[in-house]
């Protein structure tokens, strides 16, 4: 073990077991947050200058003036296709350009015409298209209200918290004195000329300059509060650009539930922040993070959803700087009784949630997604930042990871263990110790002397491997990667222009500037088989530490005044991790000549990261609460587009009890990214190390995962097409049922599977809420039927994983679980059709080759399966698709069906044949034996 | 081993004959000859667990009808079924049904991939050859190992007797010395008492404290400390010594010297010297005498401790005590000194203890195939390093492999003839065929 690591970990472990909060800033310790938060709601100093309004076909522009300091802002308003309104606010004439986040939007969002409905001196009313939606721009104070009919959907700056710190010259420096002198001379000259022309104007100017002087004075007084320099612990931030933060408030009348803004280890429903810190978005490597608080974690997606029984809307705050989000609510803290009292007394106060965003730099660029349903919001957000990348099928299987599998022999014996204990898996992972001294893209010459041999061994079993490639590069002149990056000038620079250096796993390390397209292209080229020695087509990549983690940096990350080309890390911080994964995924695509889908796991992420692969919730711990939090953490990510989410099964730090480990496998088997992982210092925990009973329980959980792979795959295809989350909160499907709004101990996979994992130690039972008045739900193990809209108590044993199939759905499964998903490729399907109260069920069947991009050329089979009037049929959803399969339908299980007299199969060529079937009267289940038709064909099965 | 291979041949022949003899009836794929009786072609097939009667056509029709999987021995249709690889020329065995036609060759006769894209070769003959060669090699090793073991047992018995004799001899010497010493001390004490009385009479002071040294107690401490089967910490030693120490205030200057020179020596050596000094009331004579006695005790205790260890039913592991075996793995040199300690030395030169002799892993079963070494260098996250040494049969005694599957938990493979078990040979014959 490297001494660095010992040192660092020992340092961290010196304290008690929990995050060291002192390592991370509170809002009060973050100068801009403190300044901004000191500003309380009230009248906004901003006024819209209607005379500056310009309306073109695609946008409206308008100047805003801050009456306190006379600094002008430029407001741009766009109506985007798909019911989205974009609001951009920047300085009219900034001293230098302010950062606008590139590479997140998948294209320039297509606009739709805006039109003025009415206008007077108090404001303008603009039409947002056909649906009687309007934007009202109020002049004094400036605010925006988005209306539908008589309802206000959302208001901006209604609490007057628009605050825009304009760029300015530092006043105690020489350059300022020169410019200010020049400016005053120029002012005088101007005044001489203008006074002749317009005496009225002169007065006004004088008044203005008096104002400005006053404002300047005020600013001078404030200038000491961390505007030009800030220190935290032993680190100082030089802030050469001075104050540059921005803030804006949003109000949601009628809304009590807001969600999103991951990543936080907190409940699904966001809490009000009045009595504590705001939710923080700032990508950080948080050692042993604590649960249920708003501290920043590894990733940031500045997207919030607001929901009530009538409507769902969303805000996408496109800013990559450190961001804080305050949430307050007029109903927060009210008891149910209080709310009832309001209702009885006919209190006029409607519930409202107010949100305020604060960012350290950049501009205000907000996309207001107007829904009206959650699925509309998902598609609106997807139209901006893209959808979940469609992963290779195998990556939806089980992943076995550990820090570290020690050598090739270790890998071989773990691989053999899975066969010995008959447990399927698809990927085995190698953490940092596999490298030659933490030099990524290399292998330890002793422990992994013949990586290709090892990879071939896995390939022979149709299995795959992931090796870690982190973005910190060991500074070592004998290391090719370092030499190339240095000679090309690709490293991030420090404030003085030299290469930025920080301490990480390899010791002293440089950080490639992934914000540069040329750097990313070079990085991608390093994954070519002839560059990355020892790599093969079944080797994939894991990007860790890409916040980036800098052990000796402020808050364990990069100095904010580090330089990325024209910008500071301050501006680009939260998007760095996205770029790392983007470049890596591109590398994996390129190495196969654009044929194969990549698989890249990342720890840090930003809006748009869904396009590049999977995300996990970082370094959790083997504790029951960490198992519980995996649900809301992944649900929150799913809501903002990142569907491919998982938590380390078993918990990274510490050692799980066998019970916790089993429960975690049972939970993870029903979460999108299913990987077990463990810290270097924990004892081994491969599935077979806890006695035959626990091995059997874990085996069963993993096997259940594999039987559902066709459903998972279809869900991911759907996510790729629509941006809808795979793992979703109940309220997304049951939008009008308030009982679902805060549920985060259970979840849906797609629309059709409801999962309530057991996350309590020693649990004898769980109470699951089965949503939907009209719905019926069937236990997937027993086929027992339960009505919707009830809290159901479910007794559990160690083998129980409470999962329900929605009545009205058809789920294709593959029941022949084999060593890996690839081994199951040609296997037949069993269709589980669960009938609803009307005797109807619907579902889809999607398949393709499982690993190439050929699905883009419609090389897939996508069919609609529907059961109604006692006829089950398979219809091609995409007639011009072309793919053939050997897979066939081996069984049809009709759940909640009455007993038929006979069952007839009719194939596309019109031939009819009788099918055998079984009927289980106790659960009303018809099992049709071996219908045998090809899974890609048209057919009907009729029950008579 | 002759017997083994001929038995194997007979078996192979039997299978071959069996197959030819029953070639008339439809071949049911994936079953062994012993299960053949369940699959006689009739109109119907009864699941082996008796749960269901199905038409015989549904046997191996790639659909699972029986809950026990017995109707699909030759396909992958049943979730918990198994497929019998006949593997003519090699060992027959079962694989899970899920490995039938999964594109991976599992049976060496390729019978599991009769309907897949995998191009499997029949490798049974080669494997059989190799296996037979391997088994023969193993058998040779075992024979040779057992022969060597017998020698070592004989040597062990001799060694044991020799050590016992040594022990008795030493005990005798110690006793003799003790007697002489006490005689001398008695004389000395009398002289001292006389001197003391004289002094007291001179000073008129009150000799409240007695300088009387309780020989019995001290002897007790000595034995107790040295022969304690558990390791004694230095603190414990001090706790025992200090009260005596206080009484004896007048320790010589050279005590410090002795202590420092023995600093790196074993705790009990240091203790010996300390005690030697405690006893040293007359430097000129007794230092030598007491040192001799104490040294004897050390030797006795060493021997007794050594002899208290379980060296197997025939003392066959005794010869390992006192030996050390080394192996270099990557950047580390590992040293195993059986029944003593294990260390790891990095190329940088730092040496770390991976554990001290603890015990046999399963002493109750009287099986001597795993040793536990514990209480090595502490790990920074709590606990201490420990090592499990697995003993395997071989003709040489050598350390074969070292692994660290989890942090600070090592496993070693240690080969030695004394690990060869005749019982293993018996089992080997049966399990190989």
XYZ file of C-alpha atoms in Angstrom, chain B residues 5-420:
416
model
C -5.360 -46.609 -13.359
C -6.604 -50.109 -14.002
C -9.753 -49.329 -12.068
C -10.234 -46.269 -14.203
C -9.869 -48.309 -17.336
C -12.412 -50.814 -16.216
C -14.799 -48.021 -15.550
C -14.304 -46.505 -18.958
C -14.778 -49.845 -20.593
C -17.945 -50.416 -18.632
C -19.402 -47.152 -19.817
C -18.476 -47.905 -23.373
C -20.116 -51.300 -23.225
C -23.146 -49.891 -21.534
C -23.603 -47.276 -24.208
C -23.287 -49.775 -27.031
C -25.581 -52.236 -25.351
C -28.399 -49.756 -24.988
C -27.927 -48.140 -28.366
C -31.294 -49.446 -29.500
C -33.441 -47.340 -27.214
C -33.687 -43.619 -27.906
C -30.812 -41.862 -26.324
C -31.862 -39.616 -23.490
C -29.393 -36.777 -23.384
C -27.743 -35.658 -20.200
C -28.236 -38.599 -17.876
C -25.831 -40.998 -16.250
C -26.140 -44.747 -16.563
C -27.392 -45.012 -13.018
C -30.361 -42.799 -13.886
C -31.114 -44.664 -17.074
C -33.804 -46.687 -15.359
C -35.959 -43.597 -14.852
C -35.940 -42.851 -18.549
C -37.039 -46.187 -20.104
C -39.124 -45.289 -23.063
C -42.746 -45.715 -22.207
C -45.885 -43.776 -22.931
C -45.364 -41.509 -20.008
C -42.655 -40.232 -17.762
C -42.975 -39.834 -14.025
C -40.951 -36.951 -12.648
C -38.311 -38.514 -10.433
C -39.727 -36.743 -7.388
C -43.059 -38.346 -8.287
C -44.792 -35.013 -8.582
C -46.134 -35.266 -12.088
C -46.810 -37.695 -14.890
C -46.109 -36.362 -18.377
C -46.101 -37.863 -21.870
C -42.697 -39.298 -22.677
C -42.340 -36.952 -25.677
C -42.036 -34.161 -23.181
C -38.757 -35.528 -21.875
C -35.987 -33.270 -23.162
C -38.385 -31.249 -25.270
C -36.851 -27.989 -23.991
C -39.730 -27.161 -21.680
C -39.622 -27.693 -17.960
C -42.526 -29.748 -16.687
C -41.154 -31.332 -13.528
C -40.460 -29.194 -10.499
C -37.324 -31.249 -9.858
C -36.101 -30.693 -13.411
C -35.957 -34.427 -14.099
C -37.824 -34.213 -17.402
C -35.124 -32.034 -18.955
C -31.781 -33.624 -18.152
C -30.472 -32.741 -21.582
C -31.639 -29.141 -22.036
C -31.370 -25.830 -20.228
C -35.125 -25.606 -19.637
C -35.236 -26.345 -15.920
C -33.848 -23.822 -13.467
C -32.320 -26.320 -11.084
C -31.638 -29.218 -13.403
C -28.325 -30.890 -14.063
C -26.705 -32.318 -17.146
C -24.481 -35.362 -17.109
C -21.267 -35.105 -19.103
C -20.218 -38.645 -19.960
C -16.740 -37.447 -20.841
C -15.453 -40.776 -22.188
C -11.745 -40.938 -21.528
C -11.946 -38.481 -18.704
C -14.034 -38.025 -15.581
C -17.809 -37.950 -15.990
C -19.512 -35.174 -14.064
C -22.624 -33.074 -13.706
C -22.967 -29.472 -14.752
C -25.924 -27.172 -14.003
C -28.507 -27.243 -16.811
C -27.921 -23.533 -17.272
C -24.585 -24.400 -18.883
C -26.175 -26.453 -21.640
C -25.978 -24.622 -24.960
C -24.752 -21.387 -23.408
C -21.945 -21.067 -25.932
C -19.248 -22.138 -23.463
C -17.698 -25.591 -23.641
C -18.079 -27.258 -20.270
C -18.041 -30.993 -20.929
C -14.777 -32.140 -22.450
C -16.765 -34.385 -24.795
C -18.579 -31.249 -26.040
C -21.901 -32.889 -25.278
C -23.273 -29.793 -23.526
C -23.037 -27.619 -26.633
C -25.019 -29.717 -29.095
C -27.058 -26.757 -30.266
C -24.978 -23.620 -29.950
C -22.522 -21.484 -31.869
C -19.660 -22.699 -29.738
C -17.222 -24.928 -31.588
C -16.214 -27.348 -28.905
C -13.560 -29.996 -29.418
C -13.606 -33.302 -27.644
C -10.693 -32.855 -25.309
C -11.471 -35.710 -22.953
C -8.678 -37.956 -24.176
C -6.067 -35.254 -23.679
C -7.520 -34.210 -20.392
C -7.638 -37.816 -19.315
C -4.003 -38.254 -20.224
C -3.066 -35.180 -18.367
C -5.259 -36.093 -15.453
C -3.801 -39.573 -15.282
C -0.314 -38.171 -15.456
C -1.237 -35.671 -12.798
C -2.830 -38.246 -10.569
C 0.147 -40.532 -11.036
C 2.400 -37.647 -10.158
C 0.288 -36.916 -7.139
C 0.417 -40.524 -6.126
C 4.166 -40.622 -6.550
C 4.405 -37.463 -4.506
C 2.168 -38.978 -1.909
C 4.155 -42.206 -1.775
C 7.416 -40.345 -1.586
C 5.890 -37.888 0.846
C 4.664 -40.638 3.100
C 8.042 -42.324 2.974
C 9.735 -39.080 3.956
C 7.110 -38.502 6.553
C 7.838 -41.868 8.115
C 11.479 -40.865 8.357
C 10.535 -37.564 9.862
C 8.244 -39.261 12.318
C 11.073 -41.505 13.371
C 13.351 -38.523 13.645
C 10.609 -36.697 15.450
C 10.278 -39.399 18.043
C 14.003 -39.378 18.557
C 14.041 -35.638 18.742
C 11.225 -35.696 21.232
C 13.038 -38.177 23.442
C 16.230 -36.187 23.113
C 14.480 -33.020 24.165
C 12.809 -34.746 27.066
C 16.185 -36.046 28.183
C 17.665 -32.580 27.819
C 14.877 -31.224 29.913
C 15.403 -33.689 32.673
C 19.130 -33.026 32.603
C 18.647 -29.302 32.790
C 16.179 -29.579 35.593
C 18.716 -31.603 37.494
C 21.452 -29.068 36.866
C 19.185 -26.240 37.899
C 18.193 -27.962 41.070
C 21.825 -28.619 41.963
C 22.748 -25.060 41.295
C 19.798 -23.806 43.260
C 20.826 -25.814 46.253
C 24.396 -24.554 46.077
C 23.206 -21.048 45.652
C 20.880 -21.184 48.570
C 23.570 -22.568 50.733
C 25.764 -19.676 49.776
C 22.983 -17.210 50.253
C 22.155 -18.522 53.668
C 25.738 -17.943 54.685
C 25.742 -14.548 53.148
C 22.507 -13.615 54.867
C 23.866 -14.567 58.181
C 26.871 -12.439 57.492
C 24.649 -9.582 56.374
C 22.373 -9.872 59.358
C 25.385 -9.724 61.529
C 26.626 -6.707 59.630
C 23.249 -5.060 59.772
C 22.830 -5.627 63.425
C 26.212 -4.188 63.903
C 25.329 -1.144 61.832
C 22.006 -0.689 63.603
C 23.689 -0.924 66.883
C 26.097 1.700 65.648
C 23.460 4.103 64.232
C 20.735 3.220 66.726
C 18.251 3.432 63.844
C 15.127 1.393 63.399
C 15.530 -1.279 60.683
C 11.811 -1.269 59.838
C 12.244 -2.880 56.502
C 13.507 -6.344 56.331
C 15.963 -7.201 53.650
C 14.944 -10.712 53.990
C 14.528 -12.126 50.600
C 11.867 -14.690 50.172
C 13.468 -17.297 48.089
C 10.337 -19.244 47.724
C 8.436 -16.343 46.332
C 11.148 -15.470 43.936
C 11.446 -19.004 42.733
C 7.709 -18.985 42.284
C 7.862 -15.852 40.198
C 10.601 -17.296 38.118
C 8.731 -20.429 37.312
C 5.472 -18.686 36.940
C 6.907 -16.141 34.542
C 9.058 -18.408 32.482
C 6.739 -21.298 32.164
C 3.581 -19.412 31.629
C 2.291 -20.926 28.426
C 0.894 -17.567 27.403
C 3.199 -14.859 26.305
C 4.052 -12.376 28.985
C 4.068 -8.731 28.224
C 6.862 -6.602 29.456
C 4.406 -4.678 31.608
C 3.375 -7.814 33.374
C 6.969 -8.649 34.003
C 7.597 -5.250 35.470
C 4.538 -5.548 37.640
C 5.936 -8.758 39.066
C 9.428 -7.467 39.426
C 8.937 -3.984 40.760
C 7.823 -4.871 44.308
C 10.891 -7.036 44.691
C 12.934 -4.400 43.012
C 11.828 -1.748 45.509
C 12.781 -3.846 48.421
C 16.187 -4.453 46.991
C 17.058 -0.836 46.290
C 20.760 -1.411 45.932
C 20.999 -2.658 42.391
C 24.412 -2.519 40.877
C 25.431 -0.115 38.191
C 25.965 -2.818 35.703
C 22.280 -3.658 35.814
C 21.623 -0.944 33.291
C 24.367 -2.345 31.155
C 22.877 -5.797 31.242
C 19.478 -4.425 30.467
C 20.707 -2.495 27.487
C 22.775 -5.301 26.117
C 19.789 -7.596 26.283
C 17.395 -5.041 24.948
C 16.895 -6.855 21.725
C 16.792 -10.238 23.393
C 13.665 -11.988 24.406
C 11.669 -10.590 27.271
C 12.374 -13.539 29.465
C 16.093 -13.162 28.883
C 15.949 -9.610 30.072
C 13.917 -10.708 32.981
C 16.458 -13.330 33.832
C 19.123 -10.726 34.013
C 17.003 -8.401 36.080
C 16.220 -11.164 38.459
C 19.787 -12.210 38.498
C 20.560 -8.765 39.784
C 17.801 -8.805 42.256
C 19.313 -11.879 43.700
C 22.709 -10.360 43.529
C 23.480 -9.520 47.080
C 27.066 -10.493 46.755
C 28.301 -9.466 43.364
C 31.574 -11.174 43.500
C 30.224 -14.634 43.825
C 26.576 -14.881 43.065
C 26.276 -13.080 39.741
C 27.763 -16.030 37.986
C 25.848 -18.555 39.995
C 22.485 -16.901 39.650
C 22.995 -16.251 36.003
C 23.644 -19.902 35.568
C 20.503 -20.871 37.441
C 18.417 -18.370 35.575
C 19.826 -19.425 32.274
C 18.953 -22.958 33.116
C 15.417 -21.872 33.863
C 15.244 -20.104 30.540
C 16.360 -23.201 28.755
C 13.968 -25.318 30.738
C 11.070 -23.048 30.043
C 11.976 -22.780 26.380
C 12.032 -26.498 26.191
C 8.865 -26.925 28.150
C 7.082 -24.387 25.970
C 8.380 -26.080 22.877
C 7.356 -29.464 24.108
C 3.904 -28.228 25.122
C 3.022 -27.555 21.481
C 0.947 -30.131 19.655
C 3.278 -31.577 17.013
C 0.836 -34.070 15.636
C 0.041 -37.568 16.652
C 3.585 -38.810 15.998
C 5.508 -35.575 16.719
C 5.939 -35.395 12.975
C 5.824 -31.567 12.935
C 8.426 -31.211 15.646
C 11.312 -30.866 13.249
C 9.738 -27.690 11.811
C 10.214 -25.850 15.070
C 13.462 -23.996 14.707
C 13.372 -23.917 10.908
C 12.423 -20.929 8.761
C 11.170 -20.885 5.174
C 11.299 -17.944 2.824
C 9.397 -16.904 -0.271
C 9.592 -13.734 -2.320
C 6.254 -12.494 -3.638
C 6.364 -9.308 -5.700
C 8.228 -6.765 -3.621
C 8.026 -8.669 -0.341
C 10.112 -11.408 1.289
C 8.005 -13.605 3.535
C 9.525 -15.762 6.264
C 7.612 -18.515 7.957
C 9.190 -20.005 11.062
C 6.709 -22.720 11.977
C 5.468 -22.663 15.563
C 7.202 -19.322 16.045
C 6.359 -16.405 13.832
C 5.844 -15.052 10.330
C 7.347 -11.869 8.954
C 7.140 -9.784 5.822
C 10.093 -7.740 4.698
C 9.738 -5.149 1.977
C 12.477 -4.356 -0.488
C 12.775 -1.068 1.366
C 13.873 -3.136 4.337
C 11.098 -2.684 6.859
C 10.068 -5.875 8.561
C 6.553 -6.450 9.753
C 5.243 -9.313 11.880
C 2.349 -11.142 10.255
C 1.618 -13.141 13.365
C 2.988 -15.284 16.145
C 2.247 -18.962 16.488
C -1.288 -19.349 17.694
C -2.742 -22.770 17.176
C -3.868 -25.453 14.807
C -7.077 -24.427 13.097
C -9.011 -27.562 13.962
C -7.232 -29.232 16.875
C -10.424 -30.892 18.032
C -10.657 -32.981 14.918
C -7.053 -33.975 15.309
C -6.376 -32.683 11.826
C -3.152 -30.931 11.180
C -3.647 -29.050 7.966
C -4.035 -25.428 9.001
C -1.997 -23.250 11.331
C -3.055 -19.929 12.701
C -0.583 -17.169 13.476
C -2.022 -14.139 15.189
C -1.269 -10.886 16.989
C 1.122 -9.620 14.358
C 1.873 -5.960 13.758
C -1.259 -3.884 14.427
C -3.165 -2.604 11.392
C -3.829 1.075 11.263
C -7.550 0.528 11.209
C -7.600 -1.672 14.300
C -6.942 -5.338 14.757
C -3.627 -6.942 14.064
C -2.134 -8.895 11.225
C -2.809 -12.596 11.173
C -1.914 -15.460 8.889
C -3.505 -18.776 8.115
C -1.039 -21.362 6.859
C -2.448 -24.278 4.933
C -0.249 -27.373 4.854
C -0.239 -29.497 1.757
C 1.459 -32.721 0.918
C 4.711 -32.500 -1.027
C 8.095 -34.093 -1.167
C 9.859 -30.961 -0.093
C 9.265 -28.643 2.772
C 8.770 -25.171 1.339
C 6.631 -22.069 1.410
C 4.645 -22.127 -1.847
C 2.430 -19.053 -1.903
C 1.405 -16.017 0.088
C -1.732 -13.964 -0.447
C -3.467 -11.140 1.304
C -7.105 -11.547 0.292
C -8.249 -8.912 2.780
C -6.090 -6.220 4.332
C -3.842 -7.602 7.087
C -5.197 -11.134 6.685
C -2.688 -13.371 5.002
C -2.946 -16.882 3.734
C 0.033 -19.108 3.026
C 0.413 -22.388 1.278
C 3.123 -24.458 2.961
C 4.186 -27.743 1.477
C 5.770 -30.530 3.472
C 5.905 -34.329 3.469
C 4.537 -34.436 6.971
C 1.254 -33.050 5.685
C 0.820 -36.145 3.538
